[in-house]
XYZ file of C-alpha atoms in Angstrom:
581
model
C 25.931 -40.888 -88.996
C 25.357 -44.609 -88.651
C 22.164 -46.053 -90.163
C 19.220 -45.857 -87.784
C 18.458 -49.082 -85.951
C 14.711 -49.326 -86.489
C 14.761 -52.704 -84.734
C 15.252 -50.759 -81.500
C 11.675 -50.501 -80.142
C 12.393 -47.127 -78.587
C 13.201 -45.506 -81.946
C 9.721 -45.568 -83.458
C 8.233 -45.227 -79.978
C 9.813 -41.787 -79.709
C 8.394 -40.851 -83.114
C 4.884 -41.435 -81.709
C 5.070 -38.165 -79.790
C 1.781 -38.477 -77.913
C 2.436 -42.025 -76.710
C 6.024 -41.232 -75.791
C 4.900 -38.222 -73.736
C 2.295 -40.229 -71.831
C 3.848 -41.580 -68.601
C 1.851 -44.809 -69.070
C 2.667 -44.877 -72.824
C -0.930 -45.356 -73.921
C -1.125 -46.320 -77.662
C -2.905 -43.083 -78.563
C -3.106 -43.245 -82.394
C -4.306 -46.842 -82.244
C -7.234 -46.106 -79.948
C -8.111 -42.934 -81.863
C -8.339 -44.998 -85.082
C -10.669 -47.399 -83.294
C -12.840 -44.454 -82.256
C -12.944 -43.212 -85.861
C -14.326 -46.669 -86.755
C -16.879 -46.502 -83.893
C -15.145 -49.400 -82.118
C -15.474 -47.763 -78.717
C -15.216 -50.837 -76.516
C -11.973 -51.923 -78.161
C -10.644 -48.384 -77.770
C -11.625 -48.429 -74.107
C -9.818 -51.715 -73.507
C -6.655 -50.439 -75.178
C -6.784 -47.486 -72.795
C -7.683 -49.596 -69.772
C -4.674 -51.846 -70.248
C -2.355 -48.830 -70.206
C -3.914 -46.072 -68.134
C -6.424 -48.089 -66.054
C -8.938 -45.229 -65.629
C -10.056 -44.072 -69.107
C -13.312 -42.520 -67.890
C -11.538 -40.616 -65.133
C -8.531 -39.548 -67.182
C -10.768 -38.608 -70.109
C -12.016 -35.854 -67.833
C -9.199 -34.806 -65.510
C -5.878 -35.928 -67.007
C -3.099 -33.340 -67.144
C -2.770 -34.281 -70.846
C 1.008 -34.403 -71.389
C 0.167 -36.058 -74.723
C -1.527 -33.007 -76.204
C 1.362 -30.499 -76.142
C 3.434 -33.250 -77.804
C 0.816 -33.934 -80.502
C 2.207 -33.741 -84.037
C -0.979 -32.005 -85.187
C 0.131 -28.969 -83.223
C 2.990 -28.564 -85.721
C 0.559 -28.411 -88.630
C -1.909 -26.022 -87.050
C -2.311 -24.339 -83.692
C -4.481 -26.917 -81.900
C -3.510 -30.546 -81.160
C -5.930 -33.449 -81.412
C -8.333 -33.511 -78.440
C -6.798 -36.750 -77.193
C -8.166 -36.487 -73.679
C -11.736 -35.845 -74.765
C -11.575 -38.737 -77.232
C -10.516 -40.963 -74.354
C -13.662 -39.887 -72.553
C -15.733 -40.622 -75.668
C -14.671 -44.260 -75.786
C -15.396 -44.515 -72.043
C -18.838 -42.965 -72.426
C -19.704 -45.213 -75.412
C -18.234 -48.531 -74.260
C -20.363 -51.655 -73.887
C -21.995 -52.138 -70.505
C -20.625 -55.696 -70.353
C -17.015 -54.506 -70.600
C -15.901 -56.591 -67.609
C -16.203 -59.753 -69.700
C -13.083 -58.548 -71.521
C -11.015 -58.088 -68.357
C -8.245 -60.592 -67.600
C -9.323 -63.616 -65.591
C -8.268 -63.845 -61.943
C -7.293 -67.413 -61.002
C -9.132 -69.094 -58.147
C -5.943 -70.847 -57.113
C -3.518 -68.273 -55.745
C 0.261 -68.295 -56.076
C 0.908 -68.201 -52.322
C 2.155 -64.600 -52.245
C 0.369 -61.813 -50.395
C 0.803 -58.078 -51.004
C -0.378 -55.103 -48.927
C -1.300 -51.798 -50.539
C -1.287 -48.797 -48.197
C -3.430 -46.065 -49.718
C -6.336 -46.512 -52.103
C -5.388 -44.101 -54.876
C -4.508 -44.649 -58.544
C -1.021 -46.052 -57.950
C -2.192 -48.707 -55.479
C -5.190 -49.626 -57.610
C -2.929 -50.076 -60.642
C -0.667 -52.419 -58.669
C -3.734 -54.437 -57.670
C -5.035 -54.552 -61.260
C -1.694 -55.875 -62.531
C -1.028 -58.422 -59.771
C -4.451 -59.997 -59.257
C -4.465 -61.867 -62.620
C -1.108 -63.377 -61.634
C -2.604 -65.081 -58.595
C -1.516 -62.679 -55.854
C -3.647 -62.018 -52.812
C -3.988 -58.272 -52.397
C -5.049 -56.380 -49.274
C -5.763 -52.659 -49.554
C -5.753 -50.277 -46.570
C -7.187 -46.760 -46.737
C -8.564 -44.282 -44.212
C -11.456 -43.316 -46.514
C -14.710 -45.234 -46.754
C -14.195 -45.964 -50.463
C -11.344 -46.415 -52.910
C -9.938 -43.731 -55.157
C -7.638 -41.739 -52.893
C -7.212 -38.095 -53.869
C -9.279 -38.698 -57.027
C -12.227 -39.001 -54.660
C -11.294 -36.480 -51.977
C -9.882 -33.613 -54.036
C -11.456 -33.625 -57.495
C -14.804 -31.808 -57.588
C -17.825 -33.544 -59.062
C -18.364 -30.859 -61.696
C -15.123 -32.154 -63.250
C -15.332 -35.832 -62.261
C -18.757 -37.264 -61.398
C -18.660 -39.673 -58.471
C -20.405 -42.378 -60.513
C -17.619 -42.371 -63.136
C -14.929 -42.695 -60.479
C -16.802 -45.365 -58.509
C -17.363 -47.509 -61.603
C -13.699 -47.633 -62.602
C -12.456 -48.100 -59.040
C -14.915 -50.951 -58.549
C -13.738 -52.631 -61.746
C -10.477 -53.262 -59.882
C -11.826 -53.918 -56.404
C -14.266 -56.466 -57.829
C -11.354 -58.444 -59.249
C -10.757 -59.704 -55.723
C -9.086 -57.018 -53.610
C -9.564 -57.497 -49.862
C -10.368 -53.973 -48.678
C -9.751 -52.468 -45.262
C -11.508 -49.119 -45.585
C -11.860 -46.618 -42.731
C -8.542 -48.032 -41.550
C -5.731 -45.543 -41.001
C -2.349 -47.241 -40.964
C -0.431 -45.763 -38.025
C 2.612 -48.033 -37.907
C 4.763 -49.523 -40.633
C 6.267 -51.877 -38.081
C 2.805 -53.237 -37.392
C 2.239 -53.744 -41.118
C 5.574 -55.523 -41.505
C 4.631 -57.798 -38.629
C 1.622 -59.065 -40.618
C 3.996 -61.087 -42.787
C 3.197 -59.719 -46.238
C 5.589 -60.770 -48.988
C 5.696 -57.181 -50.265
C 4.173 -53.841 -49.334
C 3.364 -50.907 -51.588
C 2.975 -47.377 -50.219
C 0.689 -45.192 -52.308
C -0.482 -42.665 -49.733
C -0.064 -39.593 -51.925
C 1.038 -36.183 -50.702
C -1.653 -35.685 -48.049
C -0.519 -32.481 -46.384
C -1.403 -29.155 -47.926
C 1.076 -26.339 -47.422
C 0.027 -23.617 -45.016
C 1.311 -20.094 -44.382
C 1.762 -20.486 -40.596
C 4.202 -17.616 -40.150
C 2.101 -14.965 -41.841
C 0.799 -12.359 -39.344
C -2.856 -12.926 -38.505
C -2.822 -16.633 -39.403
C -3.753 -17.792 -35.889
C -6.366 -15.110 -35.251
C -7.982 -15.674 -38.639
C -7.908 -19.468 -38.478
C -11.713 -20.051 -38.631
C -11.824 -18.330 -42.029
C -8.533 -19.620 -43.482
C -8.523 -23.098 -45.010
C -5.881 -25.363 -46.547
C -7.153 -26.035 -50.050
C -6.976 -29.828 -50.297
C -8.535 -30.247 -46.836
C -11.312 -27.836 -47.735
C -12.001 -29.678 -51.018
C -12.235 -32.955 -49.118
C -14.651 -31.308 -46.707
C -16.828 -30.306 -49.643
C -16.733 -33.782 -51.198
C -17.689 -35.448 -47.921
C -20.332 -32.766 -47.268
C -18.711 -31.355 -44.131
C -18.488 -27.991 -45.931
C -21.604 -26.729 -47.676
C -21.130 -22.962 -47.912
C -18.507 -20.225 -48.027
C -18.352 -16.477 -47.580
C -19.381 -14.021 -50.266
C -15.832 -12.704 -50.886
C -13.152 -15.389 -51.274
C -9.443 -15.206 -52.034
C -7.691 -18.307 -53.383
C -3.912 -18.156 -52.935
C -1.934 -20.228 -55.454
C -1.702 -20.917 -59.170
C -1.959 -24.681 -59.579
C -4.817 -26.999 -60.498
C -5.842 -27.273 -56.847
C -6.304 -23.497 -56.807
C -8.520 -23.766 -59.894
C -10.619 -26.473 -58.241
C -10.891 -24.369 -55.080
C -11.997 -21.186 -56.815
C -14.545 -22.927 -59.038
C -15.936 -24.883 -56.092
C -16.189 -21.693 -54.033
C -18.320 -20.141 -56.783
C -20.737 -23.034 -56.430
C -20.963 -22.775 -52.635
C -22.025 -19.140 -52.499
C -18.868 -17.215 -53.324
C -19.931 -14.194 -55.338
C -16.574 -12.438 -55.552
C -13.957 -15.162 -55.885
C -10.443 -14.178 -56.949
C -7.248 -16.147 -57.508
C -4.041 -14.447 -56.330
C -0.630 -15.467 -57.710
C 2.894 -14.224 -57.021
C 3.933 -14.187 -60.655
C 2.213 -13.877 -64.002
C -0.682 -15.879 -65.370
C 1.633 -17.362 -68.009
C 3.839 -18.799 -65.256
C 0.993 -20.527 -63.404
C 1.325 -24.285 -62.922
C -2.357 -24.919 -63.577
C -3.285 -26.515 -66.897
C -4.219 -23.849 -69.472
C -7.712 -25.298 -69.903
C -8.302 -25.147 -66.139
C -7.347 -21.471 -66.145
C -9.670 -20.846 -69.103
C -12.596 -22.494 -67.331
C -12.022 -20.430 -64.185
C -11.980 -17.236 -66.254
C -15.131 -18.395 -68.039
C -16.812 -18.602 -64.645
C -15.972 -14.939 -63.956
C -13.074 -15.619 -61.602
C -10.333 -12.996 -62.038
C -6.671 -13.892 -61.645
C -4.741 -11.192 -59.794
C -1.083 -11.306 -60.788
C 2.194 -10.265 -59.155
C 0.946 -10.211 -55.562
C 2.839 -11.815 -52.664
C 0.939 -12.306 -49.379
C 2.145 -10.273 -46.380
C -0.532 -10.723 -43.726
C -4.045 -11.792 -42.901
C -5.961 -8.780 -41.622
C -8.243 -9.464 -38.652
C -10.375 -6.678 -37.153
C -12.483 -7.153 -34.031
C -11.977 -10.926 -34.199
C -13.129 -11.169 -37.831
C -11.062 -11.753 -40.990
C -11.541 -8.712 -43.216
C -8.932 -9.224 -45.895
C -5.284 -9.792 -46.778
C -2.330 -7.504 -47.228
C -0.084 -8.115 -50.252
C 2.996 -6.568 -51.783
C 3.439 -6.194 -55.507
C 6.160 -8.202 -57.212
C 7.807 -7.537 -60.550
C 8.231 -4.030 -61.917
C 6.041 -2.414 -59.265
C 7.544 -4.396 -56.394
C 7.045 -3.095 -52.892
C 3.704 -1.381 -53.420
C 1.254 -2.507 -50.694
C -2.161 -3.837 -51.759
C -5.154 -4.666 -49.547
C -7.775 -7.125 -50.808
C -10.961 -7.513 -48.754
C -12.352 -11.003 -48.204
C -14.487 -13.140 -45.925
C -12.567 -16.399 -46.350
C -9.219 -17.558 -47.754
C -8.328 -20.843 -49.432
C -4.621 -21.737 -49.461
C -3.538 -23.783 -52.477
C 0.205 -23.218 -52.320
C 1.454 -26.788 -52.650
C 1.377 -30.221 -51.056
C 3.776 -32.164 -48.872
C 4.486 -35.807 -48.189
C 3.921 -37.087 -44.678
C 5.182 -40.385 -43.278
C 4.943 -40.036 -39.471
C 3.716 -43.635 -39.338
C 6.947 -45.057 -40.798
C 9.263 -45.579 -37.846
C 13.033 -45.074 -38.247
C 13.527 -48.579 -36.874
C 12.058 -50.066 -40.067
C 15.202 -49.181 -41.995
C 13.280 -47.173 -44.597
C 15.448 -44.146 -45.336
C 14.250 -40.689 -46.370
C 15.868 -37.704 -48.051
C 16.262 -34.313 -46.392
C 13.091 -33.304 -48.255
C 11.116 -36.052 -46.532
C 10.852 -38.303 -49.582
C 11.725 -41.994 -49.509
C 15.096 -43.031 -50.903
C 14.115 -45.137 -53.921
C 15.571 -46.821 -56.948
C 14.021 -44.605 -59.662
C 13.341 -47.562 -61.970
C 12.163 -50.265 -59.601
C 10.644 -47.959 -56.933
C 12.146 -50.222 -54.268
C 12.967 -48.572 -50.941
C 15.925 -49.202 -48.655
C 13.801 -51.952 -47.069
C 13.708 -54.477 -49.931
C 10.110 -55.659 -49.546
C 8.669 -52.110 -49.447
C 7.927 -50.150 -52.631
C 6.531 -46.659 -53.180
C 4.626 -45.015 -56.020
C 2.490 -42.050 -57.013
C 2.875 -38.805 -55.095
C 4.277 -40.785 -52.156
C 7.367 -41.616 -54.213
C 8.677 -38.344 -55.611
C 6.203 -35.709 -54.469
C 3.056 -34.303 -56.112
C 2.615 -35.229 -59.781
C -0.667 -36.374 -61.349
C -2.932 -39.372 -61.896
C -1.316 -40.678 -65.072
C 2.132 -40.605 -63.452
C 0.743 -42.509 -60.466
C -0.629 -45.141 -62.867
C 2.775 -45.440 -64.547
C 4.396 -45.915 -61.130
C 1.836 -48.579 -60.321
C 2.749 -50.571 -63.429
C 6.477 -50.368 -62.661
C 5.971 -51.248 -59.001
C 3.841 -54.265 -59.936
C 6.657 -55.527 -62.166
C 9.137 -55.034 -59.318
C 6.922 -56.750 -56.741
C 6.333 -59.708 -59.059
C 10.073 -60.097 -59.691
C 10.865 -59.633 -55.996
C 8.373 -62.276 -54.914
C 9.903 -64.713 -57.398
C 13.405 -64.000 -56.151
C 14.490 -62.547 -59.511
C 16.706 -59.493 -60.066
C 14.562 -56.372 -60.241
C 16.615 -54.840 -63.032
C 15.892 -57.740 -65.402
C 12.531 -56.331 -66.427
C 10.233 -57.573 -69.188
C 10.505 -55.862 -72.567
C 7.679 -53.891 -74.165
C 5.446 -55.679 -76.645
C 6.088 -54.366 -80.145
C 4.892 -55.174 -83.645
C 5.581 -53.641 -87.065
C 2.978 -54.468 -89.711
C 2.612 -53.338 -93.325
C -0.412 -51.172 -94.184
C -0.552 -51.455 -97.969
C -3.746 -52.665 -99.666
C -3.189 -51.300 -103.193
C -1.078 -48.712 -104.992
C -2.986 -45.840 -103.390
C -4.911 -47.700 -100.683
C -3.889 -48.145 -97.055
C -5.303 -49.886 -94.020
C -5.448 -46.499 -92.294
C -6.955 -43.148 -93.318
C -3.902 -41.315 -94.642
C -5.666 -38.128 -95.689
C -4.535 -35.101 -93.680
C -7.889 -33.683 -92.593
C -8.221 -29.902 -92.591
C -10.841 -29.982 -89.835
C -10.160 -27.688 -86.911
C -10.246 -28.971 -83.336
C -13.815 -29.684 -82.276
C -15.280 -27.685 -79.406
C -16.619 -29.743 -76.518
C -20.207 -28.851 -75.556
C -20.617 -27.335 -72.104
C -23.568 -27.107 -69.742
C -24.824 -23.544 -69.326
C -22.816 -21.560 -66.771
C -25.928 -20.244 -65.071
C -26.978 -23.825 -64.401
C -23.654 -25.334 -63.344
C -22.807 -22.577 -60.862
C -25.944 -23.433 -58.902
C -25.084 -27.120 -58.412
C -21.576 -28.394 -57.718
C -22.589 -31.935 -58.715
C -23.427 -31.035 -62.315
C -20.655 -31.930 -64.740
C -19.633 -28.897 -66.794
C -18.287 -30.657 -69.895
C -20.816 -32.805 -71.734
C -18.310 -34.641 -73.897
C -18.280 -35.384 -77.628
C -21.102 -37.255 -79.275
C -20.221 -39.941 -81.833
C -20.387 -37.669 -84.879
C -18.210 -34.919 -83.425
C -15.874 -37.509 -81.937
C -15.317 -39.128 -85.318
C -14.541 -35.758 -86.899
C -11.992 -35.083 -84.168
C -10.510 -38.588 -84.418
C -9.868 -38.093 -88.142
C -7.604 -35.129 -87.299
C -5.050 -37.631 -85.954
C -2.008 -37.903 -88.224
C -1.437 -41.596 -87.407
C 2.123 -41.037 -86.289
C 2.382 -44.713 -85.311
C 2.279 -45.647 -89.020
C 5.959 -45.400 -89.811
C 7.846 -44.736 -93.021
C 10.257 -47.657 -93.473
C 12.955 -47.250 -96.140
C 14.889 -49.994 -97.944
C 18.051 -48.568 -99.482
C 18.662 -51.675 -101.599
C 15.438 -51.027 -103.560
C 15.992 -47.308 -104.113
C 16.825 -46.101 -107.643
C 17.279 -42.480 -106.534
C 14.569 -41.066 -108.760
C 13.755 -38.462 -106.091
C 10.035 -39.093 -106.561
C 9.603 -39.275 -102.795
C 11.510 -36.023 -102.333
C 9.209 -34.263 -104.777
C 6.049 -35.780 -103.280
C 6.786 -34.979 -99.659
C 4.617 -32.007 -98.592
C 6.912 -31.186 -95.663
C 10.290 -31.479 -97.449
C 11.483 -33.865 -94.771
C 13.073 -36.491 -97.114
C 16.621 -35.861 -98.285
C 19.367 -37.708 -100.167
C 22.686 -36.155 -99.126
C 26.292 -36.976 -98.410
C 26.728 -38.394 -94.941
C 28.249 -36.433 -92.084
C 28.032 -35.765 -88.381
C 24.524 -35.210 -87.022
C 25.011 -31.504 -86.265
C 26.235 -30.983 -89.828
C 23.484 -33.074 -91.415
C 20.759 -31.173 -89.612
C 21.852 -27.961 -91.349
C 22.112 -29.465 -94.858
C 18.566 -30.784 -95.202
C 15.937 -29.134 -97.426
C 14.255 -27.948 -94.236
C 16.757 -27.593 -91.361
C 16.062 -30.111 -88.589
C 16.087 -27.827 -85.571
C 14.127 -29.963 -83.112
C 16.920 -31.894 -81.399
C 14.401 -33.902 -79.378
C 13.420 -35.779 -82.549
C 15.975 -38.077 -84.118
C 16.971 -38.221 -87.756
C 16.101 -41.383 -89.689
C 19.257 -42.323 -91.613
C 19.378 -45.218 -94.102
C 21.747 -46.350 -96.783
C 24.037 -45.668 -98.433
C 22.187 -45.928 -101.727
C 23.971 -46.697 -105.020
C 25.569 -43.247 -105.392
C 26.969 -43.365 -101.875
C 24.530 -40.817 -100.530
C 22.332 -41.566 -97.525
C 18.633 -41.014 -97.065
C 17.997 -38.633 -94.164
C 14.457 -37.994 -92.966
C 13.522 -35.470 -90.317
C 10.989 -37.342 -88.172
C 9.902 -34.112 -86.538
C 7.833 -32.749 -89.428
C 6.642 -35.961 -91.129
C 2.836 -36.108 -91.544
C 2.812 -39.916 -92.052
C 0.673 -39.283 -95.136
C 2.214 -42.116 -97.169
C 2.796 -40.020 -100.299
C 6.429 -41.141 -100.420
C 5.353 -44.782 -100.502
C 2.659 -44.064 -103.100
C 5.112 -42.289 -105.398
C 7.978 -44.799 -105.087
C 8.118 -47.072 -108.219
C 10.201 -49.769 -106.499
C 8.471 -49.970 -103.110
C 11.606 -48.773 -101.374
C 9.271 -46.898 -99.038
C 6.645 -48.783 -97.079
C 4.138 -47.635 -94.456
C 4.221 -49.964 -91.459
C 2.118 -49.628 -88.330
C 4.247 -49.772 -85.191
C 2.440 -51.012 -82.101
C 4.112 -50.440 -78.734
C 2.670 -51.689 -75.435
C 4.657 -51.055 -72.274
C 5.747 -54.066 -70.264
C 3.441 -55.425 -67.576
C 3.996 -57.645 -64.585
C 4.073 -61.324 -65.509
C 5.321 -60.850 -69.073
C 8.408 -62.803 -70.087
């Protein structure tokens, strides 16, 4: 193998598993260290620059960072990254806006329209306003936030938390057109905007229109996302005693838990497959079970049963090993949470914006530019239903594209990420970071009593970490952004580092092809998703090979090395933003 090019910013970026897994590439270990030092406002700002909505995402993020967390390879539970994000949001200074980037009074002469007021559009606004753009936002709701406002129940995301972080962006100078449904793209194009961004989400919930009894039972059968919006906007204030929720995603979990709070006494979730195959986040499933909501597996809907003009239940057939067996489940109302669809009836074919056979816009996957050059898409409107953090990532990329487009520059010549590699040594055994591998188990988040929360849908269930518990959890982080950097020219091959390494991930071996090398290490490197760090050759002709997958970033190799061939260096990676060179 050739020596690893550690000058490539993506090499060490991939080693920081949590940050690499985050669609917005939030510098997770860096903000967790700040939390451990009680520097909550700085931690919040580091989050805000990357993921825009730390208070929101600290409560409802899908947490792709946590399954990737290196701590999960040491023990069963990863660091509670999401809940630590919430902690810095809860503890930040009230005057946080003084730290936000300044918005120039003199504009740059370019005007951008945002269609849809959700996380993708708001991220575009946040990134473009400091560059002098005029930004107009159109949304059919009375306030900003998009599906974060209309579909996420208050017991998970309090309205005040959402409103605060949405207003941070709107108050930067967005011209809002709320209660304004855009019905024609041609009309929007005629307004003369320099660029337009479509962030309208996936607003149509899937129905089961062909199931027998659907028409007759319509008053008692509801599409999940529409029903949730009805609850949020107080059009729906009660539900029947017996409720069936069809579907296994996070929307289904929100529906069933909301139904419990609106009077549903016997609420059940019905899925075609097994619980293990459900798309809902594991913690959402756990919270539904905690609220006494059973999950009925291996049942496929056959019909809505209506007797004497009243819905009485649903007929199902068993799937799996007992397939074909009919099952009747009584109910008073049904909530359908079986997926979401994009809908662009307002974009006329004459605009030249092309769509796939699946109804999605034809886009450049990097720039998010459509077949009409001045129109860009992002969030669920781009590639179908995803999540908030993906929508934020799209917003950042679209803002870069719009800025380049408005300057007449090629969209593929994008700014590079900001990176920095800094030494962490203070003394022989002293580092600028806490390198002790804490044995503390994952901290449990305090919850409001179930008996209390089920009576009021506005009461937030999770109470969040306090400062003491948050610090204990923050110290579980293995600091995987502090990298082991090896200098072959200083190595005397004493093998002190090999002996000191608690994970046996450092090796001095004869070089070879990667597949061969992976089998000849002290501990076979079986995780192909993590690269091998190869350096050398050293004086004997051997190469140093380190399996990045199992490294604890403890610094023992650097402490043991008598020649300082090993050094711990903190690698900071910040994704590119619009306006950067």
